[in-house]
Short mmCIF file of C-alpha atoms and ligand atoms in Angstrom, two decimals:
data_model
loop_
_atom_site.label_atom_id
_atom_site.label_comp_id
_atom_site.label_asym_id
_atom_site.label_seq_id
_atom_site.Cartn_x
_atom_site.Cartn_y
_atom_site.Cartn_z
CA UNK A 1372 107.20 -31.68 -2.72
CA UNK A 1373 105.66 -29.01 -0.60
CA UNK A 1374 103.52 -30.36 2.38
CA UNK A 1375 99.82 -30.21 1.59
CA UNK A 1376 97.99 -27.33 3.00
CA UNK A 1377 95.20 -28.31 5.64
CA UNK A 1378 91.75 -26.45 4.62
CA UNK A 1379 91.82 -25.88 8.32
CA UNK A 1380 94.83 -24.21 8.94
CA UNK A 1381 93.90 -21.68 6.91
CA UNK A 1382 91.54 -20.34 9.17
CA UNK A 1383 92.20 -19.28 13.41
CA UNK A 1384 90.10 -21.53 15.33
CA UNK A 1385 87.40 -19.36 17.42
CA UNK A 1386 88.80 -18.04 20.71
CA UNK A 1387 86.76 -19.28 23.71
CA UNK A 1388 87.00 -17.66 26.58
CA UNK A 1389 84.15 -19.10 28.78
CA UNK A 1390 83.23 -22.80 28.28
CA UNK A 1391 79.66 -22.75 29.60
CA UNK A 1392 78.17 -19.22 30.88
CA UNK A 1393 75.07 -20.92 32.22
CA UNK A 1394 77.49 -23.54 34.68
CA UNK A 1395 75.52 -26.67 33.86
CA UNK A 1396 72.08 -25.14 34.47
CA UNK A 1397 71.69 -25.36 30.59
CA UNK A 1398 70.95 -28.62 29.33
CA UNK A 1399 73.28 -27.07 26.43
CA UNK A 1400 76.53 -25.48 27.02
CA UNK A 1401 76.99 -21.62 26.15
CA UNK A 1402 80.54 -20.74 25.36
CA UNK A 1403 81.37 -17.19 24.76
CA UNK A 1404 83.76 -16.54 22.27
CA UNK A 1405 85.75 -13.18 21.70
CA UNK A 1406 88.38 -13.37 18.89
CA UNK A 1407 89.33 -9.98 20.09
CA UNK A 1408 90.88 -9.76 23.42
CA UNK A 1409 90.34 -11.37 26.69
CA UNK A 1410 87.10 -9.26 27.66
CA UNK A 1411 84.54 -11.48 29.39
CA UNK A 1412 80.97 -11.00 30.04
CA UNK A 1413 80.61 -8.97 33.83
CA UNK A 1414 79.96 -11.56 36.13
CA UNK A 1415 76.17 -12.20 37.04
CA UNK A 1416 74.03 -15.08 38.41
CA UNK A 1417 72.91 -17.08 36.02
CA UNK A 1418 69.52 -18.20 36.58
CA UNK A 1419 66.86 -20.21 34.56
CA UNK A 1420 63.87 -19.36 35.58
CA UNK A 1421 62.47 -15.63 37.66
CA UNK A 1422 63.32 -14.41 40.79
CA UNK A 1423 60.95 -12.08 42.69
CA UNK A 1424 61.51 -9.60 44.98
CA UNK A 1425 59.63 -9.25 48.23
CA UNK A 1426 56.77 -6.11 46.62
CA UNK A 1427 56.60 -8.21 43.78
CA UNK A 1428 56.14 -11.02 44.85
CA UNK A 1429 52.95 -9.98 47.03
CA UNK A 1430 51.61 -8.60 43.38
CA UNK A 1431 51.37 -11.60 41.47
CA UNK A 1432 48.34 -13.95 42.18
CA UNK A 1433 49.22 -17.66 42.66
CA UNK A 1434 47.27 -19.54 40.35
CA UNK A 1435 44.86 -21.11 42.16
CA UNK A 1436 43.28 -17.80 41.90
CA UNK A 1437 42.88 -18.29 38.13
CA UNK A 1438 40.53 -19.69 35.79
CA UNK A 1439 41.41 -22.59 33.93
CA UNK A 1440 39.82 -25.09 31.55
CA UNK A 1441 37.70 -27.46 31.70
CA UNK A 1442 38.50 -29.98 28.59
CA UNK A 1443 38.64 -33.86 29.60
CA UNK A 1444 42.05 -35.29 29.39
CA UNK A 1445 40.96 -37.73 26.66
CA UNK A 1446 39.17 -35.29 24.47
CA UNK A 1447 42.17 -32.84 24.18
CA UNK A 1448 42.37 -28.85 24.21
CA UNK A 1449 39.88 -27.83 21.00
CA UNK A 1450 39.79 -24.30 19.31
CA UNK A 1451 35.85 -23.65 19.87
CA UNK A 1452 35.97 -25.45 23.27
CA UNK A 1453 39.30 -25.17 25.67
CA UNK A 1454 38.93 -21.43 27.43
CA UNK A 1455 42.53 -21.58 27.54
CA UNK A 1456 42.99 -21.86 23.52
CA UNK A 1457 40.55 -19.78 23.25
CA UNK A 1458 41.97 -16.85 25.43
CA UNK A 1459 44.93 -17.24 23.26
CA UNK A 1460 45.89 -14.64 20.27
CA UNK A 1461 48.08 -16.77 18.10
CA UNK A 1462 47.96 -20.96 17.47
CA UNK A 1463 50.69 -22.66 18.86
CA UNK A 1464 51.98 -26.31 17.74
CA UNK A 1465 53.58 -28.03 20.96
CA UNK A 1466 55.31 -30.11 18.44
CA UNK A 1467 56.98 -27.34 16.50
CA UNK A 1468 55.89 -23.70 16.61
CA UNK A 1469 53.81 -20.77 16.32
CA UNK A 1470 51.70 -21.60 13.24
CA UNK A 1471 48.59 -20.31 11.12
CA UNK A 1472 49.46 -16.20 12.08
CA UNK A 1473 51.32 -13.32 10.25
CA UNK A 1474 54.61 -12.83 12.40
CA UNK A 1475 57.81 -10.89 11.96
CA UNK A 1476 56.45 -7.34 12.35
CA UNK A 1477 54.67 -7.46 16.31
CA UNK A 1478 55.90 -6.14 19.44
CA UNK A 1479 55.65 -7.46 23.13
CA UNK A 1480 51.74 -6.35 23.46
CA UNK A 1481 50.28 -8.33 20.21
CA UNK A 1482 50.67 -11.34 20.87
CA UNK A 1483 49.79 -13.48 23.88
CA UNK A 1484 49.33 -17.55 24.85
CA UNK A 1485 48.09 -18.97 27.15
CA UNK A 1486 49.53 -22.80 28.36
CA UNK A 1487 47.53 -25.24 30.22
CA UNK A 1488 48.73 -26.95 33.29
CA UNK A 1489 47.90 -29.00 36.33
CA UNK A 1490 45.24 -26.15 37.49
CA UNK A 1491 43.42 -26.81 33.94
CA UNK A 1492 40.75 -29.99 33.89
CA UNK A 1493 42.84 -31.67 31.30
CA UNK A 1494 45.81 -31.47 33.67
CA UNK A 1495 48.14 -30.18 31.44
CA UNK A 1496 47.67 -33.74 29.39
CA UNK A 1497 47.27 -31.31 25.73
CA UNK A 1498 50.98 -30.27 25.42
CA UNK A 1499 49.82 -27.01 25.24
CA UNK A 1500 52.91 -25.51 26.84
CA UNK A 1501 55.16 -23.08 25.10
CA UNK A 1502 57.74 -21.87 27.70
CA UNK A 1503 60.40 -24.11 29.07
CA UNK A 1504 62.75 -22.61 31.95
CA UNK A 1505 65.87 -23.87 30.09
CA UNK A 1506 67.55 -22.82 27.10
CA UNK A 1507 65.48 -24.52 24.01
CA UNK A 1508 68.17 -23.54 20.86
CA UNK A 1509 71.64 -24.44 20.23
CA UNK A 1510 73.10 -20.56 20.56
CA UNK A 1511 77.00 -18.71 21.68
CA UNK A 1512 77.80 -15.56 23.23
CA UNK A 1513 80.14 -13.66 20.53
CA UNK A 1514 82.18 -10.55 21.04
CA UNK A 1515 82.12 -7.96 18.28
CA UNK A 1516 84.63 -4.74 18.90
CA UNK A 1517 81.63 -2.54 17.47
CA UNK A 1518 78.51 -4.03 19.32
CA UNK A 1519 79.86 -5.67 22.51
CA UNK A 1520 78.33 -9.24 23.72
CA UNK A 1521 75.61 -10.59 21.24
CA UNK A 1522 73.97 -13.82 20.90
CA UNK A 1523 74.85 -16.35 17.66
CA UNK A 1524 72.70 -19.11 16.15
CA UNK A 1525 74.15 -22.45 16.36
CA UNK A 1526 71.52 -24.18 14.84
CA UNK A 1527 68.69 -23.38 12.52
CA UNK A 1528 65.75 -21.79 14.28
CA UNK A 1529 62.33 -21.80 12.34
CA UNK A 1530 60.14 -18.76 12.25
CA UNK A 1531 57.64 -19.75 15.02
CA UNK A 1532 60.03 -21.89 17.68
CA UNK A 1533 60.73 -20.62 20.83
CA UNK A 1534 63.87 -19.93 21.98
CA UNK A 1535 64.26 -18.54 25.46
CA UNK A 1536 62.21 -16.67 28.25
CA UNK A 1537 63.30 -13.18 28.86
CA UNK A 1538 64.48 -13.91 32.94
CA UNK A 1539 65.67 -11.95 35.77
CA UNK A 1540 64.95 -10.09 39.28
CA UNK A 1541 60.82 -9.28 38.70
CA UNK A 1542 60.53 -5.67 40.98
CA UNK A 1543 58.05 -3.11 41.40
CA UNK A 1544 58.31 0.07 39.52
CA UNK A 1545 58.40 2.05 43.00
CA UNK A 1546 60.75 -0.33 44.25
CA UNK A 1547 63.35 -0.59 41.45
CA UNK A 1548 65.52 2.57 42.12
CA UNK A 1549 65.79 0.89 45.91
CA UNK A 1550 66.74 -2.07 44.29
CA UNK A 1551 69.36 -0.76 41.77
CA UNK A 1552 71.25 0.79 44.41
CA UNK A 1553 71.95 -2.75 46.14
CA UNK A 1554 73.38 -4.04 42.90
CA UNK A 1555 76.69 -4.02 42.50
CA UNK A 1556 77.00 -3.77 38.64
CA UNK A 1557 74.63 -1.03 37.14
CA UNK A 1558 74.74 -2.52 33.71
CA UNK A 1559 71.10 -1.40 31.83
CA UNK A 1560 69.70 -4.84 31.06
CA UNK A 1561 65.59 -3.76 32.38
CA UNK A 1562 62.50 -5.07 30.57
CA UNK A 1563 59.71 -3.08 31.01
CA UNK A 1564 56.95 -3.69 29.57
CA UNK A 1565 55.57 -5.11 32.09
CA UNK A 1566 52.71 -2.81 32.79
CA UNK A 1567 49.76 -4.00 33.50
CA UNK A 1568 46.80 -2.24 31.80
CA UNK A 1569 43.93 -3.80 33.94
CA UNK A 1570 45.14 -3.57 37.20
CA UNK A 1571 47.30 -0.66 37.08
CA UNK A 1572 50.48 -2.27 38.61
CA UNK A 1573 53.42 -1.36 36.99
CA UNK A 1574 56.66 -4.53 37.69
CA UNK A 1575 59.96 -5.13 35.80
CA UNK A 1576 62.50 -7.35 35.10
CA UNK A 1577 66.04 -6.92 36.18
CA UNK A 1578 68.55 -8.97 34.41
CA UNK A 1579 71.20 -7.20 35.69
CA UNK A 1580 71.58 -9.41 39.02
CA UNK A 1581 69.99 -12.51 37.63
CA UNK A 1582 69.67 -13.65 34.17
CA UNK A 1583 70.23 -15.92 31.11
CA UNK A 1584 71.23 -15.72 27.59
CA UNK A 1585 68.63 -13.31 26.81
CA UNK A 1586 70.23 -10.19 28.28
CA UNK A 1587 72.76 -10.19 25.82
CA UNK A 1588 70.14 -10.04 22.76
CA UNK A 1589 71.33 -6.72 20.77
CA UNK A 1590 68.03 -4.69 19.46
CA UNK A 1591 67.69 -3.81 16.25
CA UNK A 1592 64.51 -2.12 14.42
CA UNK A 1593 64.49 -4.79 11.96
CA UNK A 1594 65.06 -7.93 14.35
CA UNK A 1595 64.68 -11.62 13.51
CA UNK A 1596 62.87 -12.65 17.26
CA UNK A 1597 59.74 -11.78 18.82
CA UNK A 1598 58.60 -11.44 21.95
CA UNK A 1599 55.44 -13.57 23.18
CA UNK A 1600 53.71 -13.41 26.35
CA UNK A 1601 53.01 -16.45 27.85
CA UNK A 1602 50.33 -17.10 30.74
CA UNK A 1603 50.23 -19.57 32.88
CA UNK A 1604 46.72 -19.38 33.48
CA UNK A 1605 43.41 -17.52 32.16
CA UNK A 1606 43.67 -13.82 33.60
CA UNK A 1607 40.50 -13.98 36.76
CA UNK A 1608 39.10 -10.33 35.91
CA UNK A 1609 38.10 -8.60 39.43
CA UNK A 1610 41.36 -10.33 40.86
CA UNK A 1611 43.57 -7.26 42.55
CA UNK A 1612 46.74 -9.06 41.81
CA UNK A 1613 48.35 -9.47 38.04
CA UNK A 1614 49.01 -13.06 36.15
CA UNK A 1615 52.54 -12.16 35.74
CA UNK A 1616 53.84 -13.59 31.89
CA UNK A 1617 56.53 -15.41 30.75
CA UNK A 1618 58.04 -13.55 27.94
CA UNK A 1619 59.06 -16.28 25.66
CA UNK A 1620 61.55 -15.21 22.71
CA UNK A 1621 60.49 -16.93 19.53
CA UNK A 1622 62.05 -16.56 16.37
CA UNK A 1623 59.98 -14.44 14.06
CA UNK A 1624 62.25 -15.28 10.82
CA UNK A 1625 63.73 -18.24 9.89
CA UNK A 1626 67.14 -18.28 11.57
CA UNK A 1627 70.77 -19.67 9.95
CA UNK A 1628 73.66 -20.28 12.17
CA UNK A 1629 75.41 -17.97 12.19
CA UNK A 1630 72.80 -15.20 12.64
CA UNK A 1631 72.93 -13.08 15.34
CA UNK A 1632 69.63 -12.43 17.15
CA UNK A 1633 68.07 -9.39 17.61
CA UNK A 1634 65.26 -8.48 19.94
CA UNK A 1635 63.34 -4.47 19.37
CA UNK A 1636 63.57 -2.92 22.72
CA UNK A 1637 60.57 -0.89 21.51
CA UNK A 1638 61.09 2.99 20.78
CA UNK A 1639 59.82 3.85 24.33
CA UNK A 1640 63.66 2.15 25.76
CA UNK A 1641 65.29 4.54 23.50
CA UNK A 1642 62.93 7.56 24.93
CA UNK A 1643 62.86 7.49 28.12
CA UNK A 1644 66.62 6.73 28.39
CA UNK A 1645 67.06 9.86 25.39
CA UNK A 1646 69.44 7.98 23.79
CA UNK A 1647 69.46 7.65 19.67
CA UNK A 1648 69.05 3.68 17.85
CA UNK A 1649 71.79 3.35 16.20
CA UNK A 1650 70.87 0.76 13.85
CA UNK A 1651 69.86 2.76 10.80
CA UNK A 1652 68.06 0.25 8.90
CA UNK A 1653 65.35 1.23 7.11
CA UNK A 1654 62.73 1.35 9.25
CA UNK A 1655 64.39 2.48 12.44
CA UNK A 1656 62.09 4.19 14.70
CA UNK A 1657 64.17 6.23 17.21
CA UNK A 1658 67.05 7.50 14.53
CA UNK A 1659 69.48 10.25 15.77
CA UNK A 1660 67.41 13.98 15.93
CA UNK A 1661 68.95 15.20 12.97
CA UNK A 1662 68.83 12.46 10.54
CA UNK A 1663 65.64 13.13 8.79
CA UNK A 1664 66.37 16.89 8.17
CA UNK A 1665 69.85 15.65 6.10
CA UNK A 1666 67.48 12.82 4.07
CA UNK A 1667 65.08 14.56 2.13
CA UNK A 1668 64.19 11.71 -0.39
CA UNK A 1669 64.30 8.10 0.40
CA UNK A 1670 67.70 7.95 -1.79
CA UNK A 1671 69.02 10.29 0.35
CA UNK A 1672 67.86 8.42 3.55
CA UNK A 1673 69.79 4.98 2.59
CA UNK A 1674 72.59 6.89 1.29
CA UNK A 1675 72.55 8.95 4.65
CA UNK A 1676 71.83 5.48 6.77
CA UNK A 1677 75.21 4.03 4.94
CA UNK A 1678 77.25 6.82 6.25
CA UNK A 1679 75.99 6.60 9.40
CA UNK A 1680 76.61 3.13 10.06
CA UNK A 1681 80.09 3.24 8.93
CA UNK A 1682 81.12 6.15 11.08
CA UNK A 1683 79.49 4.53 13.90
CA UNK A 1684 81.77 1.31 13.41
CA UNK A 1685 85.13 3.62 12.49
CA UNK A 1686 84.70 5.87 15.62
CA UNK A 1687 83.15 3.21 18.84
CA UNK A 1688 85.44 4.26 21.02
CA UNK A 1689 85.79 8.05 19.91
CA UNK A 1690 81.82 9.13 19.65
CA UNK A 1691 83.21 12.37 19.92
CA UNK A 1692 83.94 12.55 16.46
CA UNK A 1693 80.00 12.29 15.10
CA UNK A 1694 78.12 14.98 15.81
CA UNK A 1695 74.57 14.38 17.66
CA UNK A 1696 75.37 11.07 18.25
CA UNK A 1697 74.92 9.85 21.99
CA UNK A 1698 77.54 7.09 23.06
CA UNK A 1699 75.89 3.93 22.41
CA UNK A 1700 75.54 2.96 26.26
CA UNK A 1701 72.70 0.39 25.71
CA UNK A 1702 74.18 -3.17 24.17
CA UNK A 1703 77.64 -2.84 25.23
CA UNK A 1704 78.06 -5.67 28.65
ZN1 LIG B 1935 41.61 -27.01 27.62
ZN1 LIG B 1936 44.82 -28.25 27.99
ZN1 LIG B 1937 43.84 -25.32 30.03
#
């Protein structure tokens, strides 16, 4: 009588190569798994909440500088009375998630919140707080030969929960180039759209140095989280110094595990670095030069989009062989 066959030996057992990325400052491990060769992520500090550097640091006002509101503990945070829910743009359920609002299709300027705290009357009492400076979702860093690092759902995620802030080295603009050259690894992992309208300073944030999970988020045109901005405090117009957000990544579909998460870098990343999107879904906004030229009609466009995708996959490591395409420097660690 043949042995039975186990369901599970059927199947090769993921290859970890890195326990816990975040070394215990996660209340959750992170292992990174890579079922394709021994390749782990570049080594970087990884840190749970922002670092400043010195010319930032003299930008951002502390927050006793800021209004707050003036709701009585007991009587709670009330659309139509707390200045702080009232300053925000979308309704936010401390319980759960973002609820009541259209999401899925924003970028990083629509959308901001704005938590109370121990400034505010009610002394933070409300729960309105939305950003946590540790990992809030059960997610892995996975390897894929065509896309580099990327981050995997472990859990499900519903459209609306948070999931991480968006952390690293905050610089000035002027001082960032100064900055770069210190680093030792020159790896592209910059937010910036940091720019403040009303005040005219311009700082970034560096995750090259110092970061979490969220530097290895992929983009994609089409992607499943959105990007919040989160105050700590009611912006003091007149002030000469910014209120510096959290950018809190919250999903903006409903997750699986198993997904991978995908952040949009917004088209300007792809311009002012020249470099193509390569993700030709439908509605990718920064597609090679020549695409639309060979797609005519919308058939022609998905047909085009197929062919593009699969070359991209066949030929990674020979970009030579596509015409017009840049090599994709952007999401590979
Ligand atoms: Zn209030
Ligand atoms: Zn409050
Ligand atoms: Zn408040």
């Amino acid at each position: 009588m043949p042995a039975p066959v186990s369901f599970r030996s059927r199947y090769k057992p993921d290859k970890v190569v890195v326990e816990d990325l975040s070394i215990g400052a996660e209340p959750i491990p992170i292992r990174v798994i890579n079922n394709y060769s021994d390749e782990k992520p570049n080594i970087f500090n990884y840190a749970t909440s922002n670092r400043f550097t010195n010319d930032a640091s003299k930008m951002v006002a502390p927050v006793g500088d800021m209004k707050a509101c003036s709701c009585h503990p007991r009587s709670g945070c009330l659309p139509g009375e707390c200045e702080c829910e009232d300053a925000s743009s979308l309704i936010f359920d401390p319980e759960s998630r973002i609820v009541g609002q259209p999401i899925g299709t924003s970028t990083y300027n629509d959308h901001h919140y704005v938590e109370c705290g121990s400034h505010c009357r009610c002394r933070g009492k409300c729960n309105r707080y939305m950003s946590h400076d540790y990992l809030m979702k059960k997610v892995e860093i996975h390897y894929k030969p065509n896309m580099g690092f990327g981050v995997i759902a472990k859990q499900h995620i519903a459209a609306g929960m948070p999931i991480i802030n968006y952390v690293g080295t905050v610089v000035t603009k002027e001082y960032h180039d100064e900055y770069r050259n210190q680093l030792a690894s020159q790896t592209d992992y910059i937010f910036d759209n940091l720019n403040e309208e009303h005040s005219g300073i311009a700082v970034l944030t560096d995750a090259a140095h110092h970061g979490n999970i969220s530097r290895f988020i992929n983009h994609s045109c089409d992607p499943n989280t959105q990007i919040v901005k989160v105050y700590p405090y009611i912006y003091a117009h007149g002030s000469e110094k910014i209120s510096l957000p959290k950018i809190v990544i919250t999903a903006s579909q409903n997750i699986r595990p198993g997904d991978e998460l995908f952040v949009s870098y917004g088209s300007s990343y792809f311009h002012t670095r020249n470099i193509p999107c390569l993700c030709y879904t439908f509605c990718c906004f920064v597609p090679p030069f020549d695409f639309e030229e060979k797609a005519q009609t919308e058939k022609e466009a998905v047909e085009e989009r197929a062919v593009r995708r699969k070359a991209v996959r066949e030929n990674w490591h020979n970009t030579g062989d596509i015409p017009s395409i840049d090599p994709p420097v952007f999401d590979i660690d």
